[in-house]
Amino acid sequence: MELSTYLPYLVNRLGQRFVSEITPALNKAGVNIQSWRVLIALYQGGKQTVGDLSELTSINFSTLSRVLDRMEDKNLARRQRGADDARSFTVILTSKGKAVTEKILPYAKDLEVLATSDFTEAELNKLRELLSKLYIGLGSGNKVKERMAG
Amino acid sequence: MELSTYLPYLVNRLGQRFVSEITPALNKAGVNIQSWRVLIALYQGGKQTVGDLSELTSINFSTLSRVLDRMEDKNLARRQRGADDARSFTVILTSKGKAVTEKILPYAKDLEVLATSDFTEAELNKLRELLSKLYIGLGSGNKVKERMAG
DNA sequence: TGAAACTATTTGATACTGCAAATAAATAGT
DNA sequence: ACTATTTATTTGCAGTATCAAATAGTTTCA
């Protein structure tokens, strides 16, 4: 049993460390890690339904519902009844939400630059590629959960 | 601004997806994601103080304190007053803790295998290497936080 | 040696998360 | 059209996380 070969372990500890490194800076801007992810998803992907956002961010939909409540309270985003399907809500960044996102995006980039000072450009690209590929592989669209349950 | 090049974003979404994929299986064994991390850290690293565990797992120390309470309730680990320094506590896996860890370790491996079916062996190794390197780079031993604050 | 400064951990208060149940709207079958 | 089923989202509740303050033990140094 050599744990350093366990990808889930490596990914998880890295993710946790990243979160604890970036959280203080985000908090100063009144944003927590979940709303950071939602802001980014909206900033990048444009308006989306709550469900799409939940899928995209992997934030549990009831958690997300409340994250959105808080973001609306802070005037970062707002919900709009779906025009075609009135069960759904479309979530939209407000202009304040856009501004805040643009303010905090550099934090992540700064952190990346500091953390990767001894990476070559090729390594960085490879890592990005493999992280994306693994993300896809882990996708909730596949049979992972079903097989794990057995 | 092309977000798919933001390493923190890539790492974080992957980490979140991993957590939501593995959590159900862990819960069946009465373990949540934080205690999973503590179990692994103890299983791999042997007994450690609460502070060392907090550093190693990046779990906030007051959170960890309560995680350990629950683990003690479930007889997975126990705390022992430090022999040399009575301020500290040494945390030790119980035999039940060891058994549970050995039971649940395969879940992570299974998930890895399923998620990486189209990775070559070379890609897997490269990814492990780069994840470890990034983890080090992000280490709280460096100047990241201080610089981010400015 | 004893008060000040420091370190390790816990606790109080409050906010956040996530399961399961509830609500609300759309769709299907009759 | 009408009930049953399905889908999108929210809410109740119980558990979990985190900041700041409190506690408890140690080191420093006059």
mmCIF file of C-alpha atoms (C1' of nucleotides) in Angstrom:
data_model
loop_
_atom_site.group_PDB
_atom_site.id
_atom_site.type_symbol
_atom_site.label_atom_id
_atom_site.label_comp_id
_atom_site.label_asym_id
_atom_site.label_seq_id
_atom_site.Cartn_x
_atom_site.Cartn_y
_atom_site.Cartn_z
ATOM 1 C CA MET A 1 0.000 0.000 0.000
ATOM 2 C CA GLU A 2 1.786 3.101 -1.164
ATOM 3 C CA LEU A 3 -0.545 6.010 -0.756
ATOM 4 C CA SER A 4 1.404 8.412 -2.890
ATOM 5 C CA THR A 5 0.188 6.464 -5.904
ATOM 6 C CA TYR A 6 -3.484 6.941 -4.965
ATOM 7 C CA LEU A 7 -4.770 9.582 -7.287
ATOM 8 C CA PRO A 8 -7.863 10.333 -5.188
ATOM 9 C CA TYR A 9 -5.658 10.933 -2.200
ATOM 10 C CA LEU A 10 -3.301 13.174 -4.158
ATOM 11 C CA VAL A 11 -6.139 15.143 -5.674
ATOM 12 C CA ASN A 12 -8.001 15.517 -2.444
ATOM 13 C CA ARG A 13 -5.117 16.717 -0.338
ATOM 14 C CA LEU A 14 -4.138 19.172 -3.044
ATOM 15 C CA GLY A 15 -7.687 20.445 -3.312
ATOM 16 C CA GLN A 16 -7.947 20.916 0.416
ATOM 17 C CA ARG A 17 -4.644 22.711 0.596
ATOM 18 C CA PHE A 18 -5.627 24.971 -2.226
ATOM 19 C CA VAL A 19 -8.887 25.825 -0.489
ATOM 20 C CA SER A 20 -7.184 26.665 2.761
ATOM 21 C CA GLU A 21 -4.623 28.802 0.967
ATOM 22 C CA ILE A 22 -7.053 30.864 -1.052
ATOM 23 C CA THR A 23 -9.935 31.189 1.420
ATOM 24 C CA PRO A 24 -8.545 34.060 3.513
ATOM 25 C CA ALA A 25 -8.077 36.259 0.460
ATOM 26 C CA LEU A 26 -11.574 35.431 -0.819
ATOM 27 C CA ASN A 27 -13.145 36.088 2.554
ATOM 28 C CA LYS A 28 -11.798 39.605 2.542
ATOM 29 C CA ALA A 29 -13.870 40.148 -0.579
ATOM 30 C CA GLY A 30 -16.920 38.613 1.115
ATOM 31 C CA VAL A 31 -16.832 35.466 -1.006
ATOM 32 C CA ASN A 32 -16.518 31.914 0.224
ATOM 33 C CA ILE A 33 -15.153 28.999 -1.736
ATOM 34 C CA GLN A 34 -18.529 27.834 -3.006
ATOM 35 C CA SER A 35 -19.648 31.222 -4.214
ATOM 36 C CA TRP A 36 -16.210 31.638 -5.788
ATOM 37 C CA ARG A 37 -16.947 28.551 -7.842
ATOM 38 C CA VAL A 38 -20.393 29.759 -8.766
ATOM 39 C CA LEU A 39 -19.103 33.191 -9.746
ATOM 40 C CA ILE A 40 -16.497 31.606 -11.952
ATOM 41 C CA ALA A 41 -18.959 29.217 -13.540
ATOM 42 C CA LEU A 42 -21.316 32.071 -14.354
ATOM 43 C CA TYR A 43 -18.569 34.385 -15.476
ATOM 44 C CA GLN A 44 -17.243 31.788 -17.825
ATOM 45 C CA GLY A 45 -20.372 29.980 -18.895
ATOM 46 C CA GLY A 46 -22.928 32.793 -18.889
ATOM 47 C CA LYS A 47 -26.395 32.433 -17.423
ATOM 48 C CA GLN A 48 -27.474 28.946 -16.527
ATOM 49 C CA THR A 49 -30.178 27.124 -14.651
ATOM 50 C CA VAL A 50 -29.688 26.114 -11.048
ATOM 51 C CA GLY A 51 -29.483 22.499 -12.090
ATOM 52 C CA ASP A 52 -26.866 23.121 -14.751
ATOM 53 C CA LEU A 53 -24.828 25.079 -12.239
ATOM 54 C CA SER A 54 -25.095 22.251 -9.763
ATOM 55 C CA GLU A 55 -23.897 19.778 -12.361
ATOM 56 C CA LEU A 56 -21.112 22.059 -13.541
ATOM 57 C CA THR A 57 -19.795 22.917 -10.087
ATOM 58 C CA SER A 58 -20.557 19.584 -8.396
ATOM 59 C CA ILE A 59 -22.215 21.564 -5.613
ATOM 60 C CA ASN A 60 -25.136 19.678 -4.115
ATOM 61 C CA PHE A 61 -28.324 21.274 -5.383
ATOM 62 C CA SER A 62 -29.780 22.077 -2.011
ATOM 63 C CA THR A 63 -26.513 23.613 -0.908
ATOM 64 C CA LEU A 64 -26.413 25.533 -4.131
ATOM 65 C CA SER A 65 -29.918 26.810 -3.584
ATOM 66 C CA ARG A 66 -28.752 28.432 -0.371
ATOM 67 C CA VAL A 67 -25.477 29.631 -1.812
ATOM 68 C CA LEU A 68 -27.579 31.442 -4.404
ATOM 69 C CA ASP A 69 -29.766 32.935 -1.666
ATOM 70 C CA ARG A 70 -26.687 34.459 -0.078
ATOM 71 C CA MET A 71 -25.348 35.651 -3.407
ATOM 72 C CA GLU A 72 -28.656 37.349 -4.106
ATOM 73 C CA ASP A 73 -28.550 38.973 -0.666
ATOM 74 C CA LYS A 74 -25.154 40.373 -1.582
ATOM 75 C CA ASN A 75 -26.395 41.393 -4.998
ATOM 76 C CA LEU A 76 -23.860 39.204 -6.803
ATOM 77 C CA ALA A 77 -26.372 37.214 -8.817
ATOM 78 C CA ARG A 78 -30.078 36.896 -9.312
ATOM 79 C CA ARG A 79 -32.582 34.231 -10.285
ATOM 80 C CA GLN A 80 -35.058 34.616 -13.061
ATOM 81 C CA ARG A 81 -37.976 32.297 -13.752
ATOM 82 C CA GLY A 82 -37.244 30.187 -16.816
ATOM 83 C CA ALA A 83 -39.139 31.582 -19.808
ATOM 84 C CA ASP A 84 -39.701 28.242 -21.500
ATOM 85 C CA ASP A 85 -39.912 26.047 -18.405
ATOM 86 C CA ALA A 86 -41.327 27.715 -15.320
ATOM 87 C CA ARG A 87 -39.980 25.020 -13.001
ATOM 88 C CA SER A 88 -36.446 26.150 -13.574
ATOM 89 C CA PHE A 89 -34.618 29.297 -12.647
ATOM 90 C CA THR A 90 -31.964 30.974 -14.719
ATOM 91 C CA VAL A 91 -29.120 32.413 -12.694
ATOM 92 C CA ILE A 92 -27.470 35.603 -13.897
ATOM 93 C CA LEU A 93 -24.440 37.522 -12.693
ATOM 94 C CA THR A 94 -25.225 41.080 -11.688
ATOM 95 C CA SER A 95 -22.811 43.818 -12.678
ATOM 96 C CA LYS A 96 -21.558 43.810 -9.103
ATOM 97 C CA GLY A 97 -21.080 40.060 -9.393
ATOM 98 C CA LYS A 98 -19.034 40.585 -12.534
ATOM 99 C CA ALA A 99 -16.926 43.244 -10.880
ATOM 100 C CA VAL A 100 -16.269 41.110 -7.820
ATOM 101 C CA THR A 101 -15.319 38.159 -10.007
ATOM 102 C CA GLU A 102 -12.850 40.255 -11.942
ATOM 103 C CA LYS A 103 -11.401 41.501 -8.700
ATOM 104 C CA ILE A 104 -10.843 38.063 -7.213
ATOM 105 C CA LEU A 105 -9.794 36.082 -10.280
ATOM 106 C CA PRO A 106 -6.187 37.274 -9.960
ATOM 107 C CA TYR A 107 -5.939 35.727 -6.503
ATOM 108 C CA ALA A 108 -6.130 32.288 -8.051
ATOM 109 C CA LYS A 109 -3.645 33.197 -10.734
ATOM 110 C CA ASP A 110 -1.209 34.634 -8.195
ATOM 111 C CA LEU A 111 -1.474 31.501 -6.143
ATOM 112 C CA GLU A 112 -0.835 29.398 -9.221
ATOM 113 C CA VAL A 113 2.229 31.404 -10.188
ATOM 114 C CA LEU A 114 3.687 31.182 -6.698
ATOM 115 C CA ALA A 115 2.995 27.469 -6.424
ATOM 116 C CA THR A 116 4.422 26.566 -9.816
ATOM 117 C CA SER A 117 7.610 28.596 -9.863
ATOM 118 C CA ASP A 118 9.647 25.492 -10.558
ATOM 119 C CA PHE A 119 7.393 24.022 -13.222
ATOM 120 C CA THR A 120 8.341 24.152 -16.846
ATOM 121 C CA GLU A 121 5.790 25.441 -19.323
ATOM 122 C CA ALA A 122 5.458 21.930 -20.714
ATOM 123 C CA GLU A 123 4.741 20.519 -17.270
ATOM 124 C CA LEU A 124 2.081 23.131 -16.652
ATOM 125 C CA ASN A 125 0.342 22.328 -19.887
ATOM 126 C CA LYS A 126 0.546 18.616 -19.293
ATOM 127 C CA LEU A 127 -0.876 19.017 -15.816
ATOM 128 C CA ARG A 128 -3.786 21.109 -17.067
ATOM 129 C CA GLU A 129 -4.493 18.572 -19.743
ATOM 130 C CA LEU A 130 -4.406 15.617 -17.383
ATOM 131 C CA LEU A 131 -6.525 17.346 -14.738
ATOM 132 C CA SER A 132 -9.190 18.030 -17.328
ATOM 133 C CA LYS A 133 -9.022 14.502 -18.602
ATOM 134 C CA LEU A 134 -9.383 13.095 -15.112
ATOM 135 C CA TYR A 135 -12.277 15.428 -14.411
ATOM 136 C CA ILE A 136 -14.041 14.034 -17.450
ATOM 137 C CA GLY A 137 -13.231 10.483 -16.456
ATOM 138 C CA LEU A 138 -14.718 11.090 -13.042
ATOM 139 C CA GLY A 139 -17.786 12.667 -14.590
ATOM 140 C CA SER A 140 -21.132 11.930 -13.004
ATOM 141 C CA GLY A 141 -22.409 11.024 -16.442
ATOM 142 C CA ASN A 142 -20.613 7.714 -16.298
ATOM 143 C CA LYS A 143 -21.129 4.554 -14.353
ATOM 144 C CA VAL A 144 -18.857 5.301 -11.420
ATOM 145 C CA LYS A 145 -21.480 5.584 -8.700
ATOM 146 C CA GLU A 146 -23.452 2.575 -9.818
ATOM 147 C CA ARG A 147 -20.415 0.326 -9.877
ATOM 148 C CA MET A 148 -19.102 1.676 -6.588
ATOM 149 C CA ALA A 149 -22.379 0.831 -4.926
ATOM 150 C CA GLY A 150 -22.008 -2.854 -5.771
ATOM 151 C CA MET B 1 -9.333 35.084 -19.485
ATOM 152 C CA GLU B 2 -9.448 31.411 -20.287
ATOM 153 C CA LEU B 3 -10.443 29.578 -17.172
ATOM 154 C CA SER B 4 -9.411 26.150 -18.330
ATOM 155 C CA THR B 5 -5.832 27.271 -17.857
ATOM 156 C CA TYR B 6 -6.397 28.222 -14.206
ATOM 157 C CA LEU B 7 -4.819 25.446 -12.222
ATOM 158 C CA PRO B 8 -6.648 26.353 -8.988
ATOM 159 C CA TYR B 9 -9.933 26.127 -10.808
ATOM 160 C CA LEU B 10 -9.048 22.805 -12.390
ATOM 161 C CA VAL B 11 -7.831 21.359 -9.119
ATOM 162 C CA ASN B 12 -10.763 22.595 -7.134
ATOM 163 C CA ARG B 13 -13.479 21.339 -9.454
ATOM 164 C CA LEU B 14 -11.754 17.988 -9.682
ATOM 165 C CA GLY B 15 -11.453 17.785 -5.906
ATOM 166 C CA GLN B 16 -15.096 18.626 -5.449
ATOM 167 C CA ARG B 17 -16.186 16.065 -7.985
ATOM 168 C CA PHE B 18 -14.024 13.444 -6.395
ATOM 169 C CA VAL B 19 -15.534 14.180 -2.990
ATOM 170 C CA SER B 20 -19.065 13.913 -4.261
ATOM 171 C CA GLU B 21 -18.281 10.656 -6.044
ATOM 172 C CA ILE B 22 -16.646 8.895 -3.135
ATOM 173 C CA THR B 23 -18.734 10.216 -0.247
ATOM 174 C CA PRO B 24 -21.694 7.833 -0.588
ATOM 175 C CA ALA B 25 -19.462 4.771 -0.395
ATOM 176 C CA LEU B 26 -17.594 6.165 2.612
ATOM 177 C CA ASN B 27 -20.809 7.079 4.408
ATOM 178 C CA LYS B 28 -21.943 3.479 4.239
ATOM 179 C CA ALA B 29 -18.878 2.659 6.311
ATOM 180 C CA GLY B 30 -19.698 5.468 8.756
ATOM 181 C CA VAL B 31 -16.799 7.636 7.614
ATOM 182 C CA ASN B 32 -17.014 11.131 6.200
ATOM 183 C CA ILE B 33 -14.490 12.775 3.931
ATOM 184 C CA GLN B 34 -12.571 14.459 6.729
ATOM 185 C CA SER B 35 -12.225 11.371 8.854
ATOM 186 C CA TRP B 36 -11.247 9.479 5.698
ATOM 187 C CA ARG B 37 -8.350 11.884 5.362
ATOM 188 C CA VAL B 38 -7.389 11.554 8.981
ATOM 189 C CA LEU B 39 -7.563 7.768 8.853
ATOM 190 C CA ILE B 40 -5.309 7.736 5.821
ATOM 191 C CA ALA B 41 -2.853 10.181 7.351
ATOM 192 C CA LEU B 42 -2.593 8.076 10.482
ATOM 193 C CA TYR B 43 -2.494 4.802 8.602
ATOM 194 C CA GLN B 44 0.304 6.043 6.439
ATOM 195 C CA GLY B 45 2.190 8.308 8.798
ATOM 196 C CA GLY B 46 1.714 6.582 12.130
ATOM 197 C CA LYS B 47 0.812 8.386 15.331
ATOM 198 C CA GLN B 48 1.057 12.132 15.237
ATOM 199 C CA THR B 49 0.088 15.161 17.277
ATOM 200 C CA VAL B 50 -3.143 16.995 16.542
ATOM 201 C CA GLY B 51 -1.153 19.905 15.149
ATOM 202 C CA ASP B 52 0.895 17.725 12.822
ATOM 203 C CA LEU B 53 -2.280 16.092 11.593
ATOM 204 C CA SER B 54 -3.827 19.470 10.976
ATOM 205 C CA GLU B 55 -0.800 20.537 8.972
ATOM 206 C CA LEU B 56 -0.640 17.277 7.041
ATOM 207 C CA THR B 57 -4.316 17.147 6.165
ATOM 208 C CA SER B 58 -4.903 20.900 5.833
ATOM 209 C CA ILE B 59 -7.905 20.453 8.104
ATOM 210 C CA ASN B 60 -8.485 23.507 10.279
ATOM 211 C CA PHE B 61 -7.338 22.666 13.782
ATOM 212 C CA SER B 62 -10.610 23.388 15.513
ATOM 213 C CA THR B 63 -12.462 21.345 12.922
ATOM 214 C CA LEU B 64 -9.935 18.593 13.424
ATOM 215 C CA SER B 65 -10.454 18.689 17.149
ATOM 216 C CA ARG B 66 -14.098 17.835 16.652
ATOM 217 C CA VAL B 67 -13.405 15.316 13.901
ATOM 218 C CA LEU B 68 -11.202 13.532 16.431
ATOM 219 C CA ASP B 69 -13.977 13.666 19.035
ATOM 220 C CA ARG B 70 -16.254 11.811 16.652
ATOM 221 C CA MET B 71 -13.557 9.352 15.699
ATOM 222 C CA GLU B 72 -12.982 8.618 19.360
ATOM 223 C CA ASP B 73 -16.715 8.127 19.867
ATOM 224 C CA LYS B 74 -16.613 5.557 17.088
ATOM 225 C CA ASN B 75 -13.491 4.006 18.517
ATOM 226 C CA LEU B 76 -11.469 4.656 15.371
ATOM 227 C CA ALA B 77 -8.691 6.627 17.053
ATOM 228 C CA ARG B 78 -7.701 7.907 20.436
ATOM 229 C CA ARG B 79 -5.764 10.797 21.915
ATOM 230 C CA GLN B 80 -2.929 10.389 24.343
ATOM 231 C CA ARG B 81 -1.287 13.197 26.299
ATOM 232 C CA GLY B 82 2.128 13.963 24.839
ATOM 233 C CA ALA B 83 4.832 12.404 26.990
ATOM 234 C CA ASP B 84 7.407 15.117 26.376
ATOM 235 C CA ASP B 85 5.073 18.068 25.970
ATOM 236 C CA ALA B 86 1.837 17.904 27.930
ATOM 237 C CA ARG B 87 0.209 20.587 25.827
ATOM 238 C CA SER B 88 0.029 18.308 22.851
ATOM 239 C CA PHE B 89 -1.933 15.168 22.184
ATOM 240 C CA THR B 90 -0.711 12.224 20.188
ATOM 241 C CA VAL B 91 -3.368 10.657 18.012
ATOM 242 C CA ILE B 92 -3.286 6.902 17.459
ATOM 243 C CA LEU B 93 -5.308 4.608 15.236
ATOM 244 C CA THR B 94 -7.157 1.926 17.160
ATOM 245 C CA SER B 95 -7.251 -1.573 15.740
ATOM 246 C CA LYS B 96 -10.802 -0.887 14.643
ATOM 247 C CA GLY B 97 -9.540 2.272 12.964
ATOM 248 C CA LYS B 98 -6.958 0.228 11.119
ATOM 249 C CA ALA B 99 -9.518 -2.318 10.031
ATOM 250 C CA VAL B 100 -11.933 0.328 8.793
ATOM 251 C CA THR B 101 -9.153 2.064 6.867
ATOM 252 C CA GLU B 102 -8.189 -1.160 5.171
ATOM 253 C CA LYS B 103 -11.798 -1.760 4.283
ATOM 254 C CA ILE B 104 -12.339 1.607 2.669
ATOM 255 C CA LEU B 105 -9.009 2.140 0.933
ATOM 256 C CA PRO B 106 -10.089 0.081 -2.068
ATOM 257 C CA TYR B 107 -12.988 2.469 -2.727
ATOM 258 C CA ALA B 108 -10.506 5.154 -3.696
ATOM 259 C CA LYS B 109 -8.550 2.748 -5.851
ATOM 260 C CA ASP B 110 -11.676 1.518 -7.592
ATOM 261 C CA LEU B 111 -12.700 5.065 -8.307
ATOM 262 C CA GLU B 112 -9.269 5.782 -9.693
ATOM 263 C CA VAL B 113 -9.334 2.770 -11.978
ATOM 264 C CA LEU B 114 -12.770 3.648 -13.310
ATOM 265 C CA ALA B 115 -11.871 7.288 -13.840
ATOM 266 C CA THR B 116 -8.591 6.612 -15.597
ATOM 267 C CA SER B 117 -9.532 3.823 -17.958
ATOM 268 C CA ASP B 118 -8.256 5.793 -20.923
ATOM 269 C CA PHE B 119 -5.014 6.964 -19.320
ATOM 270 C CA THR B 120 -1.740 5.415 -20.314
ATOM 271 C CA GLU B 121 0.555 4.209 -17.571
ATOM 272 C CA ALA B 122 2.944 7.027 -18.424
ATOM 273 C CA GLU B 123 0.192 9.614 -18.077
ATOM 274 C CA LEU B 124 -0.807 8.223 -14.704
ATOM 275 C CA ASN B 125 2.714 8.438 -13.412
ATOM 276 C CA LYS B 126 3.207 11.904 -14.782
ATOM 277 C CA LEU B 127 -0.014 13.088 -13.184
ATOM 278 C CA ARG B 128 0.941 11.645 -9.809
ATOM 279 C CA GLU B 129 4.307 13.289 -10.022
ATOM 280 C CA LEU B 130 2.920 16.687 -10.991
ATOM 281 C CA LEU B 131 0.186 16.590 -8.340
ATOM 282 C CA SER B 132 2.777 15.920 -5.673
ATOM 283 C CA LYS B 133 4.993 18.655 -6.982
ATOM 284 C CA LEU B 134 2.150 21.135 -6.985
ATOM 285 C CA TYR B 135 1.167 20.115 -3.473
ATOM 286 C CA ILE B 136 4.669 20.896 -2.322
ATOM 287 C CA GLY B 137 4.690 24.189 -4.187
ATOM 288 C CA LEU B 138 1.458 25.177 -2.495
ATOM 289 C CA GLY B 139 2.859 24.161 0.866
ATOM 290 C CA SER B 140 2.065 26.367 3.819
ATOM 291 C CA GLY B 141 5.755 26.380 4.604
ATOM 292 C CA ASN B 142 6.327 28.882 1.833
ATOM 293 C CA LYS B 143 5.477 32.510 1.406
ATOM 294 C CA VAL B 144 2.165 32.100 -0.358
ATOM 295 C CA LYS B 145 -0.134 33.454 2.320
ATOM 296 C CA GLU B 146 2.053 36.392 3.200
ATOM 297 C CA ARG B 147 2.323 37.543 -0.385
ATOM 298 C CA MET B 148 -1.358 36.966 -1.095
ATOM 299 C CA ALA B 149 -2.248 39.206 1.840
ATOM 300 C CA GLY B 150 -0.435 42.159 0.284
ATOM 301 C "C1'" DT C 1 11.221 31.793 40.675
ATOM 302 C "C1'" DG C 2 7.745 34.095 38.688
ATOM 303 C "C1'" DA C 3 5.494 37.148 35.345
ATOM 304 C "C1'" DA C 4 5.290 37.753 30.263
ATOM 305 C "C1'" DA C 5 5.229 35.688 25.992
ATOM 306 C "C1'" DC C 6 4.480 31.731 23.406
ATOM 307 C "C1'" DT C 7 2.452 27.175 21.805
ATOM 308 C "C1'" DA C 8 -1.118 23.295 21.504
ATOM 309 C "C1'" DT C 9 -5.613 22.325 21.749
ATOM 310 C "C1'" DT C 10 -10.538 22.974 22.861
ATOM 311 C "C1'" DT C 11 -14.881 25.480 23.132
ATOM 312 C "C1'" DG C 12 -18.609 29.049 22.015
ATOM 313 C "C1'" DA C 13 -21.144 31.089 18.643
ATOM 314 C "C1'" DT C 14 -22.554 31.223 14.130
ATOM 315 C "C1'" DA C 15 -22.627 29.962 9.461
ATOM 316 C "C1'" DC C 16 -22.655 26.243 6.084
ATOM 317 C "C1'" DT C 17 -23.717 21.567 4.174
ATOM 318 C "C1'" DG C 18 -26.452 17.762 2.598
ATOM 319 C "C1'" DC C 19 -29.954 14.172 3.079
ATOM 320 C "C1'" DA C 20 -34.736 13.499 2.640
ATOM 321 C "C1'" DA C 21 -39.191 15.372 2.275
ATOM 322 C "C1'" DA C 22 -41.973 19.040 0.346
ATOM 323 C "C1'" DT C 23 -43.445 22.117 -3.244
ATOM 324 C "C1'" DA C 24 -44.373 23.499 -7.844
ATOM 325 C "C1'" DA C 25 -44.590 22.950 -12.693
ATOM 326 C "C1'" DA C 26 -44.423 20.032 -16.905
ATOM 327 C "C1'" DT C 27 -45.455 15.743 -19.420
ATOM 328 C "C1'" DA C 28 -47.641 11.212 -20.431
ATOM 329 C "C1'" DG C 29 -51.140 8.037 -20.774
ATOM 330 C "C1'" DT C 30 -56.032 7.256 -20.711
ATOM 331 C "C1'" DA D 1 -59.531 17.043 -19.339
ATOM 332 C "C1'" DC D 2 -57.620 14.151 -15.380
ATOM 333 C "C1'" DT D 3 -54.734 11.525 -12.582
ATOM 334 C "C1'" DA D 4 -50.000 9.602 -12.320
ATOM 335 C "C1'" DT D 5 -45.252 10.297 -13.174
ATOM 336 C "C1'" DT D 6 -41.387 12.917 -13.854
ATOM 337 C "C1'" DT D 7 -38.402 17.045 -13.341
ATOM 338 C "C1'" DA D 8 -36.582 21.519 -11.063
ATOM 339 C "C1'" DT D 9 -35.976 23.687 -7.056
ATOM 340 C "C1'" DT D 10 -36.596 24.789 -2.133
ATOM 341 C "C1'" DT D 11 -37.049 23.831 2.824
ATOM 342 C "C1'" DG D 12 -36.722 21.178 7.459
ATOM 343 C "C1'" DC D 13 -33.494 19.397 10.198
ATOM 344 C "C1'" DA D 14 -29.509 17.488 12.009
ATOM 345 C "C1'" DG D 15 -24.844 17.371 11.483
ATOM 346 C "C1'" DT D 16 -20.359 19.751 10.264
ATOM 347 C "C1'" DA D 17 -17.027 23.727 9.631
ATOM 348 C "C1'" DT D 18 -14.686 27.855 11.019
ATOM 349 C "C1'" DC D 19 -13.450 32.224 13.319
ATOM 350 C "C1'" DA D 20 -12.281 34.067 17.554
ATOM 351 C "C1'" DA D 21 -11.797 33.580 22.342
ATOM 352 C "C1'" DA D 22 -10.688 30.583 26.130
ATOM 353 C "C1'" DT D 23 -7.951 27.140 28.410
ATOM 354 C "C1'" DA D 24 -3.902 24.735 29.642
ATOM 355 C "C1'" DG D 25 0.831 23.850 29.511
ATOM 356 C "C1'" DT D 26 5.723 25.502 28.323
ATOM 357 C "C1'" DT D 27 9.634 28.574 27.645
ATOM 358 C "C1'" DT D 28 12.165 32.789 28.361
ATOM 359 C "C1'" DC D 29 14.585 35.774 30.908
ATOM 360 C "C1'" DA D 30 15.136 39.333 34.475
#
